[in-house]
Coordinates of C-alpha atoms and ligand atoms in Angstrom, one line a residue:
M1 CA 65.5 13.7 -21.1
C2 CA 63.4 15.0 -18.2
G3 CA 60.1 13.3 -17.4
I4 CA 56.9 14.6 -15.7
V5 CA 54.1 12.6 -13.9
G6 CA 51.1 13.7 -11.9
Y7 CA 48.2 12.1 -10.3
T8 CA 45.1 13.3 -8.5
G9 CA 42.3 10.9 -7.4
S10 CA 41.1 8.4 -4.8
A11 CA 44.3 6.3 -4.5
A12 CA 47.6 6.9 -2.7
A13 CA 49.6 9.2 -5.0
S14 CA 53.2 8.2 -4.2
P15 CA 53.1 4.6 -5.6
I16 CA 51.5 5.9 -8.8
L17 CA 54.1 8.7 -9.2
I18 CA 57.0 6.3 -8.5
E19 CA 55.7 3.7 -11.0
G20 CA 55.2 6.5 -13.6
L21 CA 58.8 7.8 -13.0
R22 CA 60.1 4.2 -13.4
R23 CA 58.4 4.0 -16.8
L24 CA 60.1 7.3 -17.7
E25 CA 63.6 6.1 -16.6
Y26 CA 64.4 5.0 -20.2
R27 CA 64.5 8.7 -21.2
G28 CA 67.7 9.3 -19.2
Y29 CA 68.0 11.3 -16.0
D30 CA 70.2 12.0 -13.1
S31 CA 67.9 12.9 -10.2
A32 CA 64.2 12.6 -9.3
G33 CA 61.7 14.0 -6.9
V34 CA 58.0 14.2 -5.9
A35 CA 55.7 16.7 -4.2
V36 CA 52.5 15.3 -2.6
Q37 CA 49.7 17.4 -1.1
R38 CA 48.9 16.4 2.5
D39 CA 47.0 18.2 5.3
G40 CA 47.2 21.6 3.6
A41 CA 50.9 21.4 2.9
L42 CA 53.2 19.9 0.3
H43 CA 55.6 17.0 1.2
L44 CA 58.7 17.1 -1.0
V45 CA 61.3 14.4 -1.5
H46 CA 64.3 14.7 -3.9
R47 CA 67.1 12.3 -4.6
T48 CA 70.0 12.2 -7.0
G49 CA 70.6 8.9 -8.9
K50 CA 68.0 6.3 -9.7
V51 CA 64.2 6.3 -9.0
D52 CA 64.8 3.3 -6.7
G53 CA 66.6 5.6 -4.2
L54 CA 63.6 8.1 -4.4
A55 CA 61.2 5.2 -3.9
Q56 CA 63.0 4.2 -0.7
A57 CA 63.0 7.7 0.6
V58 CA 59.3 8.2 -0.1
E59 CA 58.6 5.0 1.8
Q60 CA 60.8 6.0 4.8
E61 CA 59.2 9.4 5.0
Q62 CA 55.7 7.9 4.6
V63 CA 54.7 10.4 2.0
A64 CA 50.9 10.1 2.1
G65 CA 48.3 12.0 0.1
T66 CA 46.2 11.5 -3.1
C67 CA 47.5 14.3 -5.3
G68 CA 51.0 14.9 -6.4
I69 CA 53.6 15.5 -9.1
G70 CA 56.9 13.9 -9.9
H71 CA 59.9 14.4 -12.1
T72 CA 63.1 12.8 -13.5
R73 CA 65.7 15.5 -14.3
W74 CA 68.5 15.4 -16.9
A75 CA 70.7 18.3 -15.8
T76 CA 71.0 21.3 -18.1
H77 CA 71.2 24.3 -15.8
G78 CA 73.0 23.3 -12.7
R79 CA 74.7 20.0 -11.9
P80 CA 72.8 16.9 -10.8
S81 CA 72.1 17.5 -7.1
T82 CA 69.3 17.3 -4.6
A83 CA 69.0 21.1 -4.6
N84 CA 68.6 21.1 -8.4
A85 CA 66.2 18.2 -8.5
H86 CA 62.5 19.0 -9.2
P87 CA 59.9 19.8 -7.9
H88 CA 60.9 23.4 -7.2
T89 CA 58.9 25.5 -4.9
S90 CA 57.9 29.1 -4.2
C91 CA 59.5 30.9 -1.2
D92 CA 56.7 29.8 1.1
G93 CA 56.8 26.2 -0.1
R94 CA 53.1 26.2 -0.9
I95 CA 53.5 26.0 -4.7
A96 CA 55.5 23.3 -6.4
V97 CA 56.4 22.9 -10.1
V98 CA 57.9 20.3 -12.3
H99 CA 59.2 21.4 -15.7
N100 CA 60.6 19.9 -18.9
G101 CA 62.3 22.2 -21.4
I102 CA 64.3 25.3 -21.0
I103 CA 63.2 28.7 -19.9
E104 CA 65.4 30.8 -22.1
N105 CA 64.9 34.2 -20.3
F106 CA 65.4 32.7 -16.8
V107 CA 68.4 34.9 -16.0
E108 CA 66.5 38.1 -16.3
L109 CA 63.4 36.7 -14.7
R110 CA 65.5 35.5 -11.8
E111 CA 67.2 38.9 -11.3
E112 CA 63.8 40.6 -11.4
L113 CA 62.3 38.1 -8.9
E114 CA 65.3 38.3 -6.6
A115 CA 65.0 42.1 -6.7
A116 CA 61.4 41.7 -5.6
G117 CA 62.5 39.7 -2.6
H118 CA 62.2 36.1 -3.8
T119 CA 64.8 33.6 -2.5
F120 CA 66.2 30.9 -4.8
T121 CA 67.5 27.6 -3.6
S122 CA 68.7 26.0 -6.9
Q123 CA 70.7 26.9 -10.0
T124 CA 67.9 25.7 -12.3
D125 CA 65.9 27.7 -14.9
T126 CA 62.8 25.9 -13.6
E127 CA 62.8 27.6 -10.2
V128 CA 61.7 30.9 -11.8
A129 CA 58.4 29.2 -12.8
A130 CA 57.6 28.5 -9.2
H131 CA 58.3 32.1 -8.1
L132 CA 56.4 33.5 -11.1
V133 CA 53.3 31.4 -10.2
E134 CA 53.7 32.6 -6.5
E135 CA 53.8 36.2 -7.6
A136 CA 50.7 35.8 -9.8
Y137 CA 48.9 33.7 -7.1
A138 CA 49.4 36.5 -4.5
E139 CA 47.6 38.9 -6.8
Q140 CA 44.8 36.5 -7.7
P141 CA 44.5 33.3 -5.7
D142 CA 43.5 31.0 -8.6
L143 CA 46.0 28.4 -9.8
V144 CA 44.8 28.3 -13.4
A145 CA 45.1 32.0 -13.7
A146 CA 48.4 32.1 -11.9
V147 CA 50.0 29.5 -14.2
R148 CA 48.7 31.2 -17.3
A149 CA 50.1 34.6 -16.0
A150 CA 53.4 32.9 -15.2
T151 CA 53.8 31.3 -18.6
Q152 CA 53.1 34.6 -20.3
R153 CA 56.4 35.8 -18.9
M154 CA 58.4 32.7 -19.9
A155 CA 60.3 32.4 -23.2
G156 CA 61.5 29.0 -24.4
A157 CA 60.0 25.5 -24.1
Y158 CA 58.0 24.1 -21.2
G159 CA 55.9 21.2 -20.1
L160 CA 54.7 22.3 -16.7
A161 CA 52.7 20.7 -13.9
V162 CA 51.9 22.7 -10.8
V163 CA 50.3 22.0 -7.4
C164 CA 49.4 24.4 -4.7
A165 CA 48.8 23.6 -1.0
D166 CA 45.9 25.9 -1.0
E167 CA 44.1 24.1 -3.8
P168 CA 43.8 20.5 -2.6
G169 CA 43.4 17.9 -5.3
T170 CA 44.2 20.2 -8.2
I171 CA 47.1 19.9 -10.7
V172 CA 47.4 22.6 -13.4
V173 CA 49.4 21.7 -16.5
T174 CA 50.4 23.5 -19.6
R175 CA 53.0 23.2 -22.3
K176 CA 54.9 24.9 -25.1
D177 CA 57.2 22.8 -27.4
S178 CA 57.4 20.1 -24.8
P179 CA 54.9 17.2 -24.7
I180 CA 52.2 16.7 -22.1
V181 CA 49.5 14.0 -22.2
I182 CA 46.6 13.7 -19.9
G183 CA 44.2 10.8 -19.2
M184 CA 41.2 10.1 -17.0
A185 CA 41.3 6.7 -15.3
P186 CA 38.6 5.2 -13.0
D187 CA 40.7 6.1 -10.0
G188 CA 41.5 9.6 -11.0
A189 CA 43.3 11.9 -13.4
R190 CA 46.9 11.5 -14.6
V191 CA 49.3 13.6 -16.5
A192 CA 52.7 12.7 -18.0
S193 CA 55.2 13.9 -20.4
D194 CA 55.1 10.6 -22.2
V195 CA 52.1 8.3 -22.7
I196 CA 54.2 5.3 -21.4
A197 CA 53.8 6.6 -17.9
L198 CA 50.0 6.4 -17.9
I199 CA 49.2 3.7 -20.4
D200 CA 48.5 1.1 -17.6
A201 CA 45.8 3.3 -16.2
T202 CA 44.1 4.5 -19.4
R203 CA 44.6 4.2 -23.1
D204 CA 42.4 7.2 -24.0
V205 CA 44.6 10.3 -23.7
T206 CA 44.7 13.9 -24.8
V207 CA 47.9 15.2 -26.3
M208 CA 47.9 18.9 -25.3
G209 CA 48.6 21.5 -27.8
D210 CA 51.0 24.5 -27.4
G211 CA 49.6 27.1 -25.1
E212 CA 46.7 24.9 -23.9
L213 CA 46.2 24.5 -20.2
A214 CA 44.3 21.9 -18.1
A215 CA 43.2 21.6 -14.5
L216 CA 43.1 18.1 -13.2
S217 CA 41.0 17.0 -10.2
P218 CA 39.7 13.7 -8.9
D219 CA 36.4 14.4 -10.5
G220 CA 37.6 15.3 -14.0
I221 CA 39.7 17.5 -16.2
V222 CA 38.9 21.0 -17.5
Y223 CA 40.7 21.9 -20.7
Y224 CA 41.4 25.5 -21.8
D225 CA 42.6 26.6 -25.2
A226 CA 45.4 29.1 -25.6
A227 CA 42.9 32.0 -25.4
G228 CA 41.7 30.7 -22.0
R229 CA 38.3 29.4 -23.2
V230 CA 37.1 26.0 -21.9
T231 CA 37.4 23.5 -24.7
E232 CA 36.5 19.9 -25.5
P233 CA 39.5 17.6 -25.5
K234 CA 40.6 15.6 -28.5
I235 CA 41.0 12.0 -27.3
T236 CA 43.5 9.7 -28.9
H237 CA 43.3 6.0 -28.3
I238 CA 46.6 4.2 -27.8
D239 CA 46.6 0.7 -29.1
W240 CA 50.1 -0.6 -28.0
D241 CA 50.5 -3.6 -25.9
V242 CA 50.8 -2.7 -22.2
D243 CA 53.8 -5.1 -22.1
V244 CA 55.8 -2.6 -24.2
A245 CA 57.2 -1.4 -20.9
E246 CA 58.1 -5.0 -19.8
K247 CA 61.1 -7.0 -21.0
G248 CA 59.0 -10.0 -21.9
G249 CA 61.7 -12.5 -20.9
Y250 CA 64.6 -10.8 -22.5
P251 CA 67.5 -9.6 -20.3
D252 CA 67.2 -6.0 -21.6
F253 CA 64.9 -3.9 -23.6
M254 CA 67.4 -3.5 -26.4
L255 CA 67.5 -7.2 -27.2
K256 CA 63.7 -7.3 -26.9
E257 CA 63.4 -4.5 -29.4
I258 CA 65.9 -6.0 -31.8
H259 CA 63.8 -9.1 -31.8
E260 CA 60.6 -7.0 -32.6
Q261 CA 62.0 -5.9 -35.9
P262 CA 60.4 -8.4 -38.2
R263 CA 57.0 -7.3 -36.7
V264 CA 58.0 -3.6 -37.3
I265 CA 58.8 -4.3 -41.0
R266 CA 55.4 -6.1 -41.5
D267 CA 53.4 -3.4 -39.6
T268 CA 55.1 -0.5 -41.4
L269 CA 54.3 -2.1 -44.8
A270 CA 50.8 -3.2 -44.0
G271 CA 48.2 -1.7 -46.3
R272 CA 50.8 0.2 -48.4
L273 CA 50.3 -1.6 -51.7
V274 CA 46.8 -1.2 -52.9
N275 CA 45.9 -2.7 -56.3
G276 CA 49.6 -2.7 -57.2
T277 CA 50.0 1.0 -56.4
L278 CA 51.8 2.4 -53.4
A279 CA 49.5 4.3 -51.0
I280 CA 51.0 6.9 -48.6
D281 CA 47.9 9.1 -48.2
E282 CA 49.3 10.8 -45.1
L283 CA 51.8 12.6 -47.3
D284 CA 49.0 15.0 -48.0
L285 CA 50.6 16.1 -51.3
S286 CA 48.8 15.7 -54.6
V287 CA 50.5 13.6 -57.4
E288 CA 51.0 16.9 -59.2
E289 CA 52.8 18.5 -56.2
L290 CA 54.9 15.4 -55.7
N291 CA 55.8 15.4 -59.4
L292 CA 57.2 18.9 -59.1
I293 CA 59.7 18.0 -56.3
D294 CA 63.2 18.7 -57.6
R295 CA 65.2 18.5 -54.4
V296 CA 65.0 16.5 -51.2
Y297 CA 66.6 17.3 -47.9
V298 CA 66.5 14.6 -45.2
I299 CA 67.1 16.2 -41.8
A300 CA 67.6 14.3 -38.6
C301 CA 70.0 13.6 -35.8
G302 CA 72.0 10.5 -34.7
T303 CA 70.6 7.2 -35.8
S304 CA 67.8 8.9 -37.6
Y305 CA 70.4 10.8 -39.7
H306 CA 71.9 7.4 -40.6
A307 CA 68.5 6.3 -41.9
G308 CA 68.6 9.4 -44.0
L309 CA 72.0 8.4 -45.5
I310 CA 70.3 5.1 -46.6
A311 CA 67.4 7.1 -48.1
K312 CA 69.7 9.3 -50.1
N313 CA 70.9 6.2 -52.0
L314 CA 67.4 5.1 -52.7
I315 CA 65.8 8.4 -53.6
E316 CA 68.6 9.4 -55.9
G317 CA 68.9 5.8 -57.3
W318 CA 65.3 5.2 -58.0
A319 CA 63.6 8.6 -58.3
R320 CA 66.6 10.5 -59.6
I321 CA 65.9 13.5 -57.4
P322 CA 69.0 15.2 -55.9
T323 CA 68.9 14.4 -52.2
E324 CA 71.0 15.9 -49.3
V325 CA 71.1 14.5 -45.8
E326 CA 71.9 16.9 -43.1
V327 CA 72.2 16.8 -39.3
A328 CA 69.4 19.1 -38.1
S329 CA 71.7 21.1 -35.9
E330 CA 73.6 22.2 -39.0
F331 CA 70.7 22.6 -41.3
R332 CA 68.9 25.0 -38.9
Y333 CA 71.8 27.4 -38.7
R334 CA 72.8 27.7 -42.4
N335 CA 70.9 29.0 -45.3
P336 CA 70.0 26.0 -47.4
I337 CA 68.6 26.5 -50.8
I338 CA 64.8 25.9 -50.4
T339 CA 62.2 26.6 -53.0
P340 CA 58.5 25.6 -53.1
T341 CA 59.4 22.5 -54.9
T342 CA 61.8 21.3 -52.2
L343 CA 60.7 18.4 -50.0
V344 CA 62.1 18.3 -46.5
V345 CA 61.9 14.9 -44.8
A346 CA 62.3 15.2 -41.1
V347 CA 63.1 11.9 -39.4
S348 CA 62.8 11.5 -35.7
Q349 CA 61.9 8.5 -33.5
S350 CA 60.8 10.6 -30.6
G351 CA 59.3 13.3 -32.7
E352 CA 60.5 15.9 -30.2
T353 CA 64.2 16.4 -30.9
A354 CA 64.8 20.1 -30.5
D355 CA 67.1 20.6 -33.4
T356 CA 64.9 18.6 -35.8
L357 CA 61.9 20.6 -34.8
A358 CA 63.7 23.9 -35.3
A359 CA 64.8 22.7 -38.7
I360 CA 61.2 21.8 -39.6
R361 CA 60.0 25.3 -38.6
D362 CA 62.8 27.0 -40.5
A363 CA 62.1 24.9 -43.7
R364 CA 58.4 25.6 -43.6
C365 CA 59.1 29.3 -43.1
K366 CA 61.2 29.2 -46.3
G367 CA 58.3 27.6 -48.2
A368 CA 59.3 23.9 -48.2
K369 CA 56.8 21.1 -47.8
V370 CA 57.9 19.1 -44.8
F371 CA 57.2 15.4 -44.4
G372 CA 57.7 13.8 -41.0
I373 CA 58.7 10.2 -40.3
T374 CA 58.3 9.5 -36.6
N375 CA 57.4 6.8 -34.1
V376 CA 55.3 8.9 -31.8
I377 CA 51.6 9.7 -32.5
G378 CA 50.8 13.3 -32.0
S379 CA 54.4 14.3 -31.4
P380 CA 55.6 17.8 -32.3
V381 CA 57.3 16.5 -35.5
A382 CA 54.0 14.9 -36.5
R383 CA 52.0 18.0 -35.7
E384 CA 54.3 20.5 -37.3
S385 CA 54.9 18.6 -40.6
D386 CA 52.6 18.8 -43.6
G387 CA 52.3 15.1 -43.7
V388 CA 53.6 12.2 -41.6
I389 CA 54.4 8.5 -41.8
Y390 CA 54.3 6.6 -38.4
T391 CA 57.0 4.0 -38.2
K392 CA 54.9 1.4 -36.3
A393 CA 57.9 0.5 -34.1
N394 CA 55.7 1.1 -31.0
K395 CA 57.3 2.5 -27.9
E396 CA 61.1 2.1 -27.9
I397 CA 62.5 2.0 -24.4
A398 CA 66.2 1.3 -24.8
V399 CA 68.1 4.5 -25.4
A400 CA 69.9 3.0 -28.4
S401 CA 67.6 3.0 -31.3
T402 CA 67.2 -0.3 -33.1
K403 CA 63.6 -1.1 -34.1
S404 CA 62.8 2.5 -34.8
F405 CA 65.8 2.8 -37.1
L406 CA 64.5 -0.2 -39.1
G407 CA 61.1 1.3 -39.1
Q408 CA 62.6 4.6 -40.5
V409 CA 64.6 2.8 -43.1
V410 CA 61.5 0.9 -44.3
S411 CA 59.4 4.0 -44.3
L412 CA 62.0 6.0 -46.2
T413 CA 62.2 3.1 -48.7
L414 CA 58.5 3.4 -49.3
L415 CA 58.9 7.1 -49.8
A416 CA 61.7 6.5 -52.3
L417 CA 59.5 4.0 -54.2
L418 CA 56.6 6.5 -54.2
L419 CA 58.7 9.2 -55.6
A420 CA 60.0 6.9 -58.3
Q421 CA 56.4 5.9 -59.1
V422 CA 55.2 9.5 -59.3
K423 CA 58.1 10.6 -61.4
G424 CA 57.5 7.7 -63.7
K425 CA 61.0 6.3 -63.2
M426 CA 59.8 2.8 -62.4
R427 CA 57.2 0.6 -63.9
T428 CA 54.3 -0.7 -61.8
N429 CA 55.6 -4.3 -62.0
Q430 CA 59.0 -3.2 -60.9
I431 CA 57.5 -1.4 -57.9
R432 CA 55.5 -4.5 -57.0
L433 CA 58.5 -6.7 -57.2
L434 CA 60.6 -4.4 -55.0
F435 CA 57.8 -4.1 -52.5
R436 CA 57.5 -7.9 -52.2
E437 CA 61.2 -8.2 -51.7
L438 CA 61.1 -5.4 -49.1
A439 CA 58.4 -7.3 -47.3
D440 CA 60.5 -10.5 -47.4
T441 CA 63.2 -8.8 -45.4
A442 CA 61.0 -9.5 -42.3
E443 CA 61.7 -13.2 -42.8
H444 CA 65.4 -12.5 -43.4
V445 CA 65.7 -10.6 -40.2
E446 CA 64.0 -13.5 -38.4
A447 CA 66.6 -15.8 -39.8
I448 CA 69.4 -13.6 -38.6
L449 CA 67.9 -13.5 -35.2
S450 CA 67.5 -17.3 -35.0
D451 CA 71.3 -17.9 -34.9
T452 CA 73.5 -15.3 -33.3
S453 CA 76.5 -17.6 -32.6
A454 CA 78.8 -15.8 -35.2
V455 CA 77.9 -12.5 -33.6
E456 CA 78.7 -13.7 -30.1
E457 CA 82.1 -15.1 -31.3
A458 CA 83.0 -11.7 -33.0
A459 CA 81.9 -9.9 -29.8
L460 CA 84.3 -11.9 -27.7
A461 CA 87.1 -11.1 -30.1
C462 CA 86.4 -7.3 -29.9
K463 CA 85.4 -6.8 -26.3
D464 CA 88.8 -5.7 -25.0
A465 CA 89.7 -3.4 -27.9
V466 CA 90.1 0.3 -27.2
S467 CA 88.9 1.4 -30.6
A468 CA 87.2 -0.1 -33.7
L469 CA 86.8 1.0 -37.3
F470 CA 83.6 0.3 -39.4
I471 CA 84.0 0.4 -43.1
G472 CA 81.8 -0.1 -46.2
R473 CA 81.0 1.4 -49.5
G474 CA 77.8 2.7 -51.0
M475 CA 75.0 1.3 -48.8
G476 CA 77.7 -0.3 -46.7
A477 CA 79.2 3.0 -45.8
A478 CA 75.8 4.3 -44.5
I479 CA 75.4 1.1 -42.5
S480 CA 78.9 1.4 -41.1
Y481 CA 78.1 4.8 -39.6
E482 CA 75.1 3.4 -37.7
G483 CA 77.2 0.3 -36.6
A484 CA 79.9 2.5 -35.1
L485 CA 77.4 4.8 -33.4
K486 CA 75.6 1.8 -31.8
L487 CA 78.9 0.4 -30.5
K488 CA 80.3 3.5 -29.0
E489 CA 77.0 4.7 -27.4
I490 CA 76.3 1.5 -25.4
S491 CA 79.8 -0.1 -24.9
Y492 CA 81.9 3.1 -24.6
L493 CA 84.4 1.5 -27.0
H494 CA 85.6 4.2 -29.3
A495 CA 84.4 3.5 -32.8
E496 CA 84.3 5.4 -36.0
A497 CA 83.1 4.7 -39.5
Y498 CA 84.6 5.5 -42.8
A499 CA 83.7 5.0 -46.4
A500 CA 86.1 2.2 -47.1
G501 CA 87.6 4.2 -50.1
E502 CA 88.8 6.8 -47.6
M503 CA 91.0 4.3 -45.7
K504 CA 94.2 5.3 -47.5
H505 CA 93.5 8.9 -46.9
G506 CA 94.1 8.7 -43.1
P507 CA 92.3 6.0 -41.0
I508 CA 94.6 3.2 -42.2
A509 CA 97.3 4.8 -39.9
L510 CA 95.3 3.5 -37.0
L511 CA 95.6 -0.1 -37.9
D512 CA 97.9 -2.3 -35.9
D513 CA 97.9 -6.0 -34.7
G514 CA 94.5 -7.0 -33.6
F515 CA 92.8 -3.7 -34.4
P516 CA 89.1 -4.5 -35.1
V517 CA 87.9 -3.6 -38.5
I518 CA 84.2 -4.3 -39.0
A519 CA 83.4 -4.4 -42.7
I520 CA 80.1 -4.4 -44.5
A521 CA 81.0 -6.8 -47.3
T522 CA 77.6 -7.9 -48.6
Q523 CA 77.1 -8.6 -52.3
S524 CA 77.0 -5.3 -54.1
P525 CA 78.4 -3.6 -57.2
V526 CA 81.4 -2.5 -55.0
Y527 CA 82.0 -5.8 -53.4
D528 CA 85.5 -6.3 -55.0
K529 CA 86.5 -2.8 -53.9
V530 CA 85.6 -3.7 -50.3
I531 CA 87.6 -6.9 -50.5
S532 CA 90.6 -4.8 -51.6
N533 CA 90.2 -2.6 -48.5
L534 CA 90.0 -5.8 -46.3
Q535 CA 93.3 -7.0 -47.8
E536 CA 95.0 -3.7 -47.1
S537 CA 93.7 -3.8 -43.5
K538 CA 94.7 -7.5 -43.1
A539 CA 98.2 -6.7 -44.3
R540 CA 98.5 -4.2 -41.4
G541 CA 97.5 -6.8 -38.8
A542 CA 93.9 -5.7 -38.4
M543 CA 91.4 -8.2 -37.1
I544 CA 88.6 -8.4 -39.6
V545 CA 84.9 -9.0 -38.8
A546 CA 83.0 -9.1 -42.1
V547 CA 79.2 -9.0 -42.5
A548 CA 78.8 -10.9 -45.7
T549 CA 76.2 -12.6 -47.9
E550 CA 75.3 -16.2 -47.2
G551 CA 77.1 -18.5 -49.6
D552 CA 80.1 -16.2 -50.0
E553 CA 83.0 -18.6 -49.1
E554 CA 85.6 -16.3 -50.7
I555 CA 85.2 -13.8 -47.8
R556 CA 86.6 -16.3 -45.3
K557 CA 90.1 -15.8 -46.9
H558 CA 90.0 -12.2 -45.9
A559 CA 88.2 -12.1 -42.6
D560 CA 88.9 -13.5 -39.1
H561 CA 85.2 -13.6 -38.3
V562 CA 82.3 -13.8 -40.7
I563 CA 78.7 -13.0 -39.9
Y564 CA 76.4 -14.1 -42.7
V565 CA 73.2 -12.4 -43.6
P566 CA 70.6 -13.7 -46.2
K567 CA 71.0 -12.6 -49.8
V568 CA 69.0 -9.5 -50.7
R569 CA 69.3 -6.8 -53.3
D570 CA 71.9 -4.1 -52.4
C571 CA 69.1 -1.6 -51.9
F572 CA 67.7 -3.6 -49.0
S573 CA 71.1 -4.6 -47.5
A574 CA 70.7 -1.8 -44.8
I575 CA 67.8 -3.8 -43.3
T576 CA 69.6 -7.1 -43.1
A577 CA 73.2 -5.9 -42.4
S578 CA 72.3 -3.5 -39.6
V579 CA 70.8 -6.2 -37.5
P580 CA 74.0 -8.1 -36.8
L581 CA 75.7 -4.8 -36.0
Q582 CA 73.0 -4.0 -33.4
L583 CA 73.5 -7.4 -31.9
L584 CA 77.3 -7.0 -32.0
A585 CA 77.2 -3.7 -30.2
R586 CA 74.9 -5.1 -27.6
S587 CA 76.9 -8.3 -27.0
I588 CA 80.1 -6.3 -26.6
A589 CA 78.4 -3.9 -24.2
V590 CA 77.1 -6.8 -22.1
L591 CA 80.6 -8.4 -22.1
R592 CA 82.1 -5.1 -20.9
G593 CA 79.5 -4.9 -18.1
C594 CA 77.7 -1.8 -19.4
N595 CA 74.1 -0.8 -18.8
V596 CA 72.8 -1.6 -22.3
D597 CA 69.4 0.1 -22.0
Q598 CA 70.5 3.3 -20.3
P599 CA 74.0 4.3 -21.4
R600 CA 75.7 7.0 -19.4
N601 CA 75.2 10.7 -20.4
L602 CA 72.5 9.9 -23.0
A603 CA 68.8 10.6 -23.1
K604 CA 66.2 9.0 -25.2
S605 CA 64.6 12.3 -26.3
V606 CA 66.9 15.2 -26.8
T607 CA 64.5 18.0 -26.2
V608 CA 67.1 20.7 -25.7
E609 CA 69.5 22.1 -28.2
Ligands
LIG701 C1 71.2 6.5 -31.0 C2 70.0 7.3 -30.9 C3 70.1 8.7 -31.2 C4 68.9 9.3 -31.8 C5 69.0 10.8 -31.9 C6 67.8 11.4 -32.6 O1 70.9 5.1 -30.8 O2 68.9 6.8 -30.6 O3 71.2 9.0 -31.9 O4 68.7 8.7 -33.1 O5 69.1 11.4 -30.6 O6 66.6 11.1 -32.0 P1 65.2 11.1 -32.7 O7 65.2 10.1 -33.7 O8 64.2 10.9 -31.5 O9 65.0 12.5 -33.2

C-alpha cells in the first residue's frame, strides 16, 4: 500500500526521492507527491497516477533542494486525487507530512482542529497530523517535540515523516504499527517505509520500533526511544542483491521471481538438518513445550492462507495434531478456542498485514504461543511473534506472490516435520529421507521451468474465457485455491476453486462447451477420484487442462491439455504443481494485455483492515 521516502544530505533530493518512490511502486498506489525544502519554504508537487508523471512535474517545476520527503498513496480516506495525495501541509504551508497507516480518531481531531481555526484541503485522515504538528510547533518551535506531541493525540497506525520550512535539513520520523527504516549513506540520511527504497545507498539500516522517533540531518541521525530519551540504534545489515529491484533480463518481476524458486527452496532448507536432526532454533520453544502442543491454528490472508491449507495436510498427516487454517480477518473477530498448549502459526510474506497482526496480538493475549513465518526481516510479524522462520525468498516485487508462497510452503513443511519429530510420530531415518526429497524439489522446479511449452499452449486455449474452474482433491484442492487466486488477480479472468468432490453439489452447473476446468491430477491416493471428476466435466463439454505426473499417459484420454510435472510424493506435490499454475496465470495475463506485476486495485502489503 502507501510508501514513504525521505532524504537529507549533500545531493539534490528530488532524484533520490523519485528513485525511492519508483522502488516502492510495486506496493500498489494511485497518486504520489513530494515536498522539498528550498530557500526557507517547502516546494510541493502532487500527481495522480504513476510516479513517471510526478517525475516529469518535478523536473518541469525545477524542484531544487537537498532535503525532502515523498509518498505513494493507496486511497483509503478520500478518492485518488491531487488534493488527497501526500504530502499534506499545515495551514501556513510550512510543515509537510507523509503518512502510512490510518489515524482512527481523525474525525474528532479534524472537528476539534477546524473549531480551532484550521482549514483542511483534503478528505484524508493524514491531514490532521500536519495540523496537529502545526498546533504543537506554535507552542514550542521544536519539530521533534511537536511530532511527539502530535502523535500522542493520534490513535491508530502511523509511519510518519515530517519536514518544516523553519528547520532546514531536518526530517523527523516516527511510527506505530507501520514500518519505518532509516539508514545513513555517505551522501546523507535516508528514511523509507521499505528497505528496498534505500538499499542502493546503504545496507546498514535501523528498523524503528513502535513509539520511537528519529531526527535525520545531513550530519547524522539522532534516535529517541518511546520515552523521549536519546538511544543507540540497532543496525541490521541487509544482504540481498541490489539487483532484487531489477528485472534481470526477464520481461516482468513475476517471471523473474517464479524462476528464483529453486534458489528459494535451497536457501530455506540450508542448515536445517544437523546430524540428521531438524534444527529450527528460531522457534524459541523447548522440546517439552513443543511436545505439549495439542492444537495448531494457521492464520494468514490470501496466498499465505493457501500455504496454510497445505500445512494442515502435513501437520495432521505427519504429527497428528488437529490443525485449523483460518483467514486472519475471521480469526481476529471470533472467539477461537485457545489454551496455553495451542500453537498459532502466522504466515505473512510482508510481515505487516493488518489482519494477521491483529490476530497475532489477540492469540498472544489469550495465551497462545505464536510462531511467525515471514519474508521480511524485522517486520511487525517477526517482532510480535514468539519465534520466527524467515522464508529466504528475498524481496518480492510482483504483487502476486510466487516465490514467497513456495518459501512459505517449504518452511511450513519443515515445521510439520519438526512437530512429527518432537511428537515421536516419525523415525529419524524417515525424516532424513523426506528432507532429502524435499530438497530435491528444487531440481524438479528447475525442470518445470526449463520447458514451459505446454503451459503456453494451455494459456492460449484459456485466454478468451470469461471464467475458469480449478479443481483437485486433498493436496490438489489446496493447490487449486492458489491457482485460481493467481489467475484472477493478475488476468482479471474470473476463476474459482473447488474440492473436486464438490462438483456435483453445485459448480458443475457452470460447465458448458469450452469452459476451462484446470485440474490438479498428479499421482496421489485420490487420483482415480479426480479422473472421475474429469470425465464428468468432459461429458459436459468442458475444456480440461490437467497438471499431471510425468509418465501418466492415461490422463491424455481425459484432458485437452496436459502439463506434466516430475514425480514426487503427494506431500510435496504443492511445490511442483503450483509452479505451472503460476506460469499459466502469468501467460494468460500477458496474452490479455494485463500489467502482470501491478494488477489493478491490489497492493503488495495490506496494512489496513
Ligand atoms: C496474492 C497475494 C496476497 C497476499 C495477501 C497476504 O498473490 O500476494 O493474497 O498473500 O495479501 O499478504 P501477506 O502474505 O504479506 O500477509
